[in-house]
Amino acid sequence: MVRKRASIVLSVLAFLLPAAQAQRLSLDLRTTAGHNYAQGGYASVGALGCYRPDSAVAVRFGVQCGTGAVMAYTADWTAAMRLGSVKLQLVSKGLWRRFAGWHIDEFSGLVAIGIGWRGWDVHVGLASRMMADSRTAWLDERTGWLSEPFNLMYELRYKAWFGTRRRWLGELAVANYDDFVIDRAYQPLFSCSAGWLVSEKVELAARAVLHPTGMLSLSANYYEAWFNIQMILKW
Amino acid sequence: MVRRIVIGFVVAALAAACDRFDMVGLVAPASADVEARVGESISMFEASGPRVLTAPANGYRMYICTDIHTDEYPHRFEAFVRSMRSDGQAVGGLLLGDIANRKGSLGIAAAVADTTAATGNGAPLMAIVGNHDLFFGQWDDFKRYFGSSTYCFTVSTPGFSDLYIMLDSGGGCHGRRQMDWLKTLLRRRGDYRHCVVCTHVNLFRTDLSQFVSGNLPLEETYQLMELLSENGVSLVLQGHDHHREDVVFGGVRYLTLDCLKDGTDNASYLVLEVGDRLLCDFKEQ
């Protein structure tokens, strides 16, 4: 029954979307494997759909589920404008992560401004977070939730295209937020990515991320590393 | 170009000459990493055997301070130690990390704790490591002066027994091995009246005072919160932030203490009145 419904939905999407939103939609499918001190080894799969109503605006919705009963849902919105060779951006993002095994629901919101120039992207912003105990009626009880109103967010990214037809992409980044993470100020994620533009409609990418803890404010220590591969389909 | 090289050299030389912030330690482990430290701590703890403090009555006092950041002689810390040892109801004292403020100052604080050890009630002072105590490879100094940083002890009264668990979070996380050790230890929670967990780094960032200070990774925070709630831990004592905070989540009270550093405006220490309930009495300095 489920397979039948899924195939009907996919058939309708395959028929409608290319015609209605030519070159405006993309779907990012990814699988991740990693290790951290809290979960040990873990794996997850995720999908991010992106809609671009015009060249200046992008809206994305995504879901990720992983071992250890961790679910994450994200929605973000980016608006960009160009001033000569400089790109200015405004980003807002919402993230809901459910750690079912630990009875925690985490709701985070982020607003950041960014500037891009010749492959460089710099974003700075603020994020707020609310943690709720999923076992209690947290809206009614003070002891069932906590908020972290001020978190400095940052992202520094450099990417470059290679090859005669510019089909290879290399990227280095440090940030404390990602598609399915909005972390604390001193929890940077160092990442290294490589992408391959297979065709105009398909892109493959691989990414390795190192997440140390205690950096810059405490005393630095390894905490986490993960690796993911992505397939991005464009319509 | 030459000017840039000279400026870079001067900045690097100044950074290397700083004996308070370990520039290497800010970006890479300056002491053994958390798994290695916890391994050493647990070995030391197991070799020394279980520690039991005895209280003559069901009610007693525990003195707790944190973040003394010793530069020169720590006067407020000395006053804390003298108060503890002159209190007939005090069974011991806890020092929740950031004992040192510069390279080599752990020994100064340890000497202050030792000079009054034979006076008054002779109550022992037990410590855990903070991030500043790990800079410049000072983990070896910490072991020499204070011993383990992952351990537990009990306070035995005529009618009850209370469990105190001391954790190492100086490197910004507790690590897998320590969390497994804690999980095993908390299986015996039912044998005790109260269970108090102490760690250096505060778990939450609920106000602006924490804007410049680091915390644990989120997943580890959630894992720890669940473990503490699930096992009915009575109180979690933390330091690091230098500003008092008192929150309850999932039935567990999380208390962050002020610092006890000389020359600061908001210095205080905590006298924990342990009886049927845990009552917190802050002594402003």
XYZ file of C-alpha atoms in Angstrom:
520
model
C 0.000 0.000 0.000
C 2.781 2.384 1.002
C 4.834 1.514 -2.070
C 1.818 2.073 -4.291
C 1.140 5.531 -2.788
C 4.825 6.485 -3.012
C 5.022 5.495 -6.661
C 1.884 7.542 -7.454
C 3.336 10.617 -5.688
C 6.696 10.225 -7.442
C 5.018 9.791 -10.820
C 2.939 12.935 -10.330
C 6.024 14.908 -9.214
C 8.081 13.617 -12.123
C 5.352 14.686 -14.525
C 4.470 18.075 -13.022
C 7.606 19.578 -11.552
C 9.898 19.762 -14.584
C 7.187 21.513 -16.567
C 6.043 23.931 -13.872
C 9.348 24.908 -12.289
C 12.008 24.362 -14.895
C 15.512 24.706 -13.360
C 14.016 25.989 -10.136
C 13.971 22.863 -8.052
C 16.678 20.659 -6.664
C 16.732 17.677 -4.360
C 19.788 16.888 -2.256
C 19.935 13.272 -1.078
C 22.645 12.395 1.400
C 23.934 9.669 3.637
C 26.248 10.240 6.572
C 28.441 8.070 8.784
C 30.283 9.424 11.791
C 31.516 9.051 15.318
C 31.154 11.193 18.400
C 31.613 10.687 22.122
C 27.886 10.917 22.866
C 26.562 8.387 20.355
C 29.645 6.378 19.420
C 29.312 5.336 15.738
C 26.226 6.628 13.977
C 24.658 6.878 10.540
C 21.913 8.948 9.007
C 20.092 9.633 5.759
C 18.613 12.958 4.754
C 16.938 14.898 1.992
C 16.814 18.630 1.289
C 14.471 20.072 -1.279
C 15.275 23.519 -2.627
C 12.959 25.883 -4.503
C 14.215 29.048 -6.219
C 11.342 31.284 -7.287
C 13.925 33.641 -8.829
C 17.698 34.013 -8.866
C 17.741 36.015 -5.605
C 15.714 33.791 -3.312
C 16.035 30.171 -2.235
C 13.780 28.246 0.134
C 14.758 24.826 1.443
C 13.011 22.141 3.470
C 14.797 19.096 4.761
C 14.525 16.041 6.919
C 17.192 13.777 8.347
C 16.834 10.629 10.389
C 19.605 8.726 12.049
C 20.483 5.893 14.343
C 19.918 6.584 18.023
C 16.397 7.812 17.164
C 17.611 11.281 16.163
C 15.294 13.112 13.780
C 15.904 16.580 12.382
C 13.634 18.841 10.339
C 14.905 22.077 8.864
C 13.558 24.987 6.850
C 15.656 27.909 5.663
C 15.265 30.924 3.464
C 18.015 32.886 1.741
C 17.724 36.186 -0.076
C 20.653 37.568 -2.039
C 21.455 40.754 -3.932
C 24.479 41.719 -5.990
C 26.530 44.885 -5.734
C 29.012 44.540 -8.568
C 31.129 41.487 -7.822
C 29.979 41.375 -4.185
C 27.000 39.254 -3.155
C 25.070 40.245 -0.019
C 22.897 37.657 1.692
C 20.279 37.426 4.393
C 19.667 33.959 5.798
C 17.064 32.712 8.241
C 16.786 29.148 9.362
C 14.654 27.038 11.663
C 15.627 23.609 12.954
C 13.754 21.069 15.039
C 15.761 18.126 16.305
C 14.156 15.303 18.259
C 16.467 13.128 20.351
C 13.902 10.468 21.200
C 16.364 8.328 23.162
C 17.206 11.246 25.432
C 13.645 12.683 25.583
C 14.734 16.057 24.258
C 13.107 18.253 21.617
C 15.374 21.064 20.462
C 14.033 24.061 18.530
C 16.562 26.504 17.078
C 16.226 29.638 14.982
C 18.983 31.561 13.251
C 19.303 34.867 11.425
C 22.557 35.733 9.675
C 23.904 38.217 7.189
C 26.544 37.276 4.689
C 28.889 38.606 2.111
C 30.352 36.709 -0.833
C 33.240 37.656 -3.071
C 35.352 35.583 -5.483
C 34.622 32.202 -3.949
C 34.680 33.501 -0.372
C 31.541 33.493 1.750
C 31.360 34.950 5.253
C 28.226 34.798 7.398
C 27.686 36.162 10.905
C 24.477 35.918 12.890
C 22.628 35.080 16.059
C 20.740 31.959 17.025
C 18.334 31.106 19.812
C 17.463 27.687 21.056
C 14.838 26.072 23.222
C 15.275 22.654 24.789
C 12.159 20.823 25.913
C 11.764 17.659 27.940
C 9.482 15.531 25.794
C 8.219 13.649 28.854
C 6.633 16.689 30.483
C 4.014 19.156 29.372
C 6.712 21.715 28.778
C 4.418 24.575 27.892
C 2.837 24.340 31.337
C 5.792 23.557 33.531
C 8.878 25.713 34.068
C 10.979 22.644 34.698
C 10.195 21.135 31.296
C 12.068 23.595 29.094
C 15.085 25.878 28.908
C 16.074 28.567 26.463
C 19.480 29.644 25.223
C 18.688 33.049 23.733
C 22.104 34.208 22.530
C 24.433 32.153 20.394
C 26.923 33.738 18.040
C 26.824 32.034 14.647
C 29.504 32.177 11.993
C 30.519 30.633 8.711
C 33.645 31.146 6.640
C 33.709 29.263 3.366
C 35.986 29.207 0.330
C 35.138 27.304 -2.814
C 36.828 26.987 -6.137
C 35.875 25.332 -9.442
C 38.457 23.315 -11.300
C 38.837 21.647 -14.686
C 38.558 22.886 -18.215
C 34.767 22.873 -18.062
C 34.733 23.860 -14.388
C 33.034 20.621 -13.377
C 35.034 19.943 -10.226
C 34.434 21.826 -7.007
C 36.642 22.039 -3.909
C 35.502 23.711 -0.725
C 36.959 24.433 2.717
C 34.803 25.825 5.519
C 34.601 26.541 9.209
C 31.179 27.215 10.706
C 29.151 26.440 13.786
C 26.001 25.631 11.852
C 25.175 23.286 9.058
C 22.088 21.989 7.270
C 20.941 19.907 10.266
C 22.951 21.513 13.081
C 22.808 24.874 14.835
C 25.519 24.538 17.450
C 26.969 26.642 20.228
C 29.458 29.466 19.702
C 32.607 27.505 20.522
C 31.698 24.332 18.629
C 33.169 24.930 15.167
C 32.785 22.419 12.359
C 35.808 22.223 10.058
C 34.874 20.766 6.703
C 36.470 19.824 3.429
C 34.281 19.033 0.415
C 34.680 17.920 -3.158
C 31.976 18.072 -5.812
C 31.581 16.741 -9.353
C 29.101 18.189 -11.796
C 28.170 14.982 -13.620
C 25.733 16.795 -15.878
C 23.573 19.888 -15.744
C 21.016 17.949 -13.759
C 23.164 15.800 -11.489
C 25.928 16.691 -9.054
C 27.814 14.391 -6.686
C 29.625 15.595 -3.579
C 31.582 14.179 -0.664
C 32.342 15.959 2.566
C 34.464 15.267 5.648
C 33.788 17.205 8.853
C 35.804 17.478 12.059
C 34.065 18.765 15.168
C 36.478 19.481 18.023
C 35.216 20.796 21.322
C 36.650 23.206 23.858
C 38.251 25.327 21.142
C 39.203 28.964 21.721
C 37.415 29.221 25.061
C 38.068 25.972 26.909
C 40.890 23.548 26.253
C 40.672 21.900 22.845
C 39.724 18.245 22.510
C 38.454 15.896 19.747
C 34.697 15.329 19.899
C 33.304 14.224 16.549
C 34.031 13.442 12.908
C 31.654 12.558 10.104
C 31.692 11.876 6.391
C 28.831 12.212 3.972
C 28.112 11.717 0.315
C 25.460 13.673 -1.529
C 23.627 13.416 -4.803
C 21.967 16.615 -5.967
C 19.299 16.343 -8.624
C 18.196 19.500 -10.441
C 15.087 20.186 -12.440
C 55.887 42.185 2.970
C 58.789 42.521 5.390
C 56.612 44.623 7.683
C 53.920 41.912 7.697
C 56.481 39.246 8.573
C 57.853 41.382 11.420
C 54.330 42.084 12.770
C 53.467 38.383 12.512
C 56.666 37.449 14.324
C 56.001 39.982 17.122
C 52.387 38.769 17.568
C 53.542 35.126 17.650
C 56.292 35.956 20.163
C 53.849 37.815 22.437
C 51.363 34.949 22.196
C 54.037 32.385 23.055
C 55.201 34.483 26.009
C 51.717 34.583 27.586
C 51.617 32.349 30.659
C 47.822 32.612 31.141
C 46.276 31.567 27.831
C 47.937 28.652 26.162
C 47.697 29.527 22.467
C 48.326 25.897 21.552
C 45.758 24.696 24.088
C 43.107 26.924 22.574
C 43.230 25.076 19.263
C 44.738 21.657 20.039
C 44.957 19.489 23.184
C 47.608 20.977 25.503
C 47.339 18.108 27.985
C 46.293 14.492 27.489
C 42.878 14.268 25.774
C 39.738 13.463 27.749
C 39.787 9.693 27.148
C 43.413 9.441 28.310
C 42.811 11.669 31.352
C 39.716 9.744 32.377
C 41.618 6.473 31.998
C 44.353 7.747 34.313
C 41.818 9.197 36.770
C 39.810 5.985 37.014
C 43.009 3.961 37.512
C 44.076 6.295 40.341
C 40.591 6.172 41.869
C 40.396 2.373 41.716
C 43.891 2.032 43.182
C 43.033 4.269 46.137
C 39.802 2.400 46.946
C 36.415 3.861 47.887
C 36.529 7.055 49.926
C 34.005 7.443 52.723
C 33.631 10.596 54.808
C 31.800 10.199 58.074
C 29.321 12.670 59.527
C 28.295 12.252 63.170
C 24.706 13.326 62.465
C 22.259 12.943 59.570
C 22.744 16.639 58.833
C 26.140 18.005 57.793
C 27.708 20.717 55.652
C 29.738 20.559 52.448
C 31.752 23.621 51.367
C 32.029 24.239 47.622
C 33.932 26.818 45.584
C 35.135 27.123 42.021
C 37.246 29.197 39.636
C 39.764 30.567 42.120
C 42.170 31.294 39.211
C 45.315 31.472 41.295
C 47.841 34.051 40.124
C 49.678 34.929 43.309
C 48.547 33.960 46.801
C 44.759 33.170 46.713
C 43.429 35.076 49.762
C 39.747 34.308 49.224
C 40.504 30.634 48.752
C 42.491 30.633 51.977
C 39.504 32.210 53.796
C 37.268 29.517 52.285
C 39.552 26.718 53.490
C 39.819 28.230 56.996
C 36.013 28.633 57.241
C 35.508 25.017 56.185
C 38.006 23.659 58.689
C 36.666 25.770 61.547
C 33.055 24.604 60.976
C 32.248 21.700 63.289
C 29.518 20.438 60.934
C 31.634 20.493 57.758
C 32.725 17.104 56.450
C 34.641 18.287 53.405
C 35.191 20.832 50.658
C 34.930 20.698 46.874
C 36.912 22.783 44.404
C 35.266 22.636 40.974
C 38.168 23.506 38.692
C 40.009 26.464 37.186
C 42.371 26.429 40.118
C 45.251 27.865 38.098
C 45.310 31.145 36.218
C 48.832 30.851 34.884
C 51.446 28.253 34.223
C 52.711 26.669 37.440
C 50.175 28.113 39.887
C 48.404 24.833 40.766
C 51.064 24.230 43.401
C 50.276 27.536 45.142
C 46.608 26.582 45.636
C 47.542 23.052 46.709
C 49.905 24.502 49.320
C 47.118 26.731 50.699
C 44.845 23.691 51.017
C 47.653 21.737 52.743
C 48.815 24.382 55.230
C 45.532 24.286 57.125
C 44.894 20.542 56.685
C 46.030 19.679 60.196
C 43.995 22.434 61.842
C 40.353 22.515 62.949
C 38.224 19.586 61.771
C 40.831 18.463 59.216
C 38.109 18.219 56.545
C 39.554 17.101 53.195
C 39.425 19.270 50.091
C 38.661 17.429 46.851
C 39.115 18.952 43.402
C 38.298 18.435 39.748
C 40.122 19.837 36.774
C 39.004 22.937 34.824
C 40.037 24.138 31.396
C 42.684 26.523 32.744
C 44.219 23.638 34.689
C 44.869 21.804 31.416
C 46.717 24.603 29.649
C 50.507 24.299 29.297
C 50.324 20.548 29.868
C 49.359 21.088 33.511
C 47.390 17.819 33.756
C 50.548 16.224 35.162
C 50.706 18.962 37.829
C 47.025 18.436 38.649
C 47.555 14.699 39.160
C 50.551 15.383 41.391
C 48.805 17.941 43.598
C 45.154 16.822 43.559
C 45.095 13.284 42.124
C 42.185 11.924 40.099
C 39.567 14.109 38.387
C 36.980 11.355 37.765
C 35.970 9.751 41.026
C 33.254 9.483 43.608
C 33.000 9.426 47.372
C 30.254 8.904 49.890
C 29.310 10.699 53.068
C 28.092 8.240 55.647
C 25.728 9.480 58.348
C 24.108 7.394 61.117
C 20.921 6.933 59.087
C 21.857 7.529 55.458
C 24.572 7.629 52.892
C 25.023 10.333 50.216
C 26.879 9.923 46.915
C 29.093 12.638 45.379
C 30.317 12.174 41.810
C 33.170 14.303 40.448
C 33.594 14.600 36.657
C 36.292 15.950 34.322
C 34.925 18.388 31.702
C 37.998 20.630 31.363
C 38.433 19.755 27.694
C 34.885 20.737 26.740
C 33.400 17.251 26.892
C 33.127 14.323 29.283
C 34.015 11.711 26.690
C 32.714 8.226 26.067
C 34.630 6.434 28.800
C 33.573 8.844 31.552
C 29.915 8.742 30.488
C 29.990 4.925 30.590
C 31.603 5.081 34.038
C 28.914 7.512 35.214
C 26.151 5.309 33.809
C 27.493 2.312 35.717
C 27.862 4.319 38.920
C 24.325 5.704 38.763
C 22.877 2.188 38.731
C 23.544 2.254 42.497
C 21.699 5.563 42.939
C 18.930 3.826 44.901
C 21.365 3.014 47.717
C 21.800 6.704 48.587
C 19.705 9.502 50.091
C 21.125 12.274 47.874
C 23.263 12.149 44.776
C 25.308 15.256 43.876
C 27.215 15.476 40.584
C 30.012 18.034 40.139
C 31.558 19.090 36.839
C 33.508 22.190 35.831
C 31.784 23.340 32.641
C 28.248 24.691 33.017
C 25.731 22.839 30.874
C 23.514 25.720 29.747
C 23.820 29.150 28.145
C 20.700 30.839 29.447
C 21.933 34.440 29.653
C 24.479 36.890 28.313
C 27.070 36.076 30.997
C 27.803 32.919 29.009
C 28.295 34.700 25.690
C 32.068 34.477 25.888
C 32.421 31.106 27.599
C 32.371 27.713 25.962
C 30.164 24.752 26.779
C 29.800 21.073 26.041
C 28.599 19.838 22.636
C 24.796 19.711 22.466
C 24.424 15.946 22.022
C 26.592 15.263 25.048
C 24.642 17.829 27.056
C 21.377 16.068 26.183
C 22.819 12.653 26.918
C 24.028 13.832 30.324
C 20.716 15.562 31.135
C 18.819 12.353 30.372
C 21.176 10.252 32.484
C 20.850 12.621 35.440
C 17.041 12.894 35.161
C 16.529 9.192 34.664
C 18.509 8.370 37.794
C 17.015 11.040 40.041
C 20.212 12.999 40.667
C 19.459 15.590 43.351
C 21.836 18.402 42.401
C 24.403 19.233 39.707
C 27.118 21.710 40.719
C 29.054 23.545 38.013
C 31.552 26.375 37.664
C 33.315 27.922 34.669
C 30.882 30.773 33.956
C 31.800 32.841 37.074
C 28.138 33.871 37.440
C 25.522 32.152 39.566
C 22.682 30.391 37.806
C 19.994 28.154 39.256
C 17.779 26.176 36.875
C 15.689 23.020 37.112
C 15.210 20.712 34.149
C 13.729 17.241 34.112
C 13.536 17.174 37.906
C 17.240 17.934 38.372
C 18.538 21.168 39.893
C 21.532 22.634 38.022
C 23.459 25.194 40.035
C 26.347 27.208 38.587
C 28.491 28.920 41.221
C 30.099 32.346 41.218
C 33.875 32.389 41.016
C 36.101 32.804 44.088
C 38.841 34.691 42.302
C 40.614 37.487 44.166
C 39.759 40.951 42.876
C 36.353 40.129 41.369
C 33.059 41.775 42.383
C 30.799 38.743 42.411
C 32.895 36.271 44.412
C 31.114 33.790 46.663
C 31.220 30.188 47.768
C 28.500 27.724 48.612
C 27.797 26.032 51.905
C 25.548 23.071 51.171
C 23.393 22.156 54.156
C 22.682 18.464 53.712
C 19.794 16.958 55.615
C 16.461 15.613 54.456
C 16.729 18.354 51.849
C 19.670 20.122 50.216
C 19.776 23.798 51.211
C 22.132 26.242 49.509
C 23.687 29.061 51.518
C 25.909 31.366 49.467
C 28.651 33.218 51.327
C 29.410 36.459 49.523
C 33.051 37.597 49.646
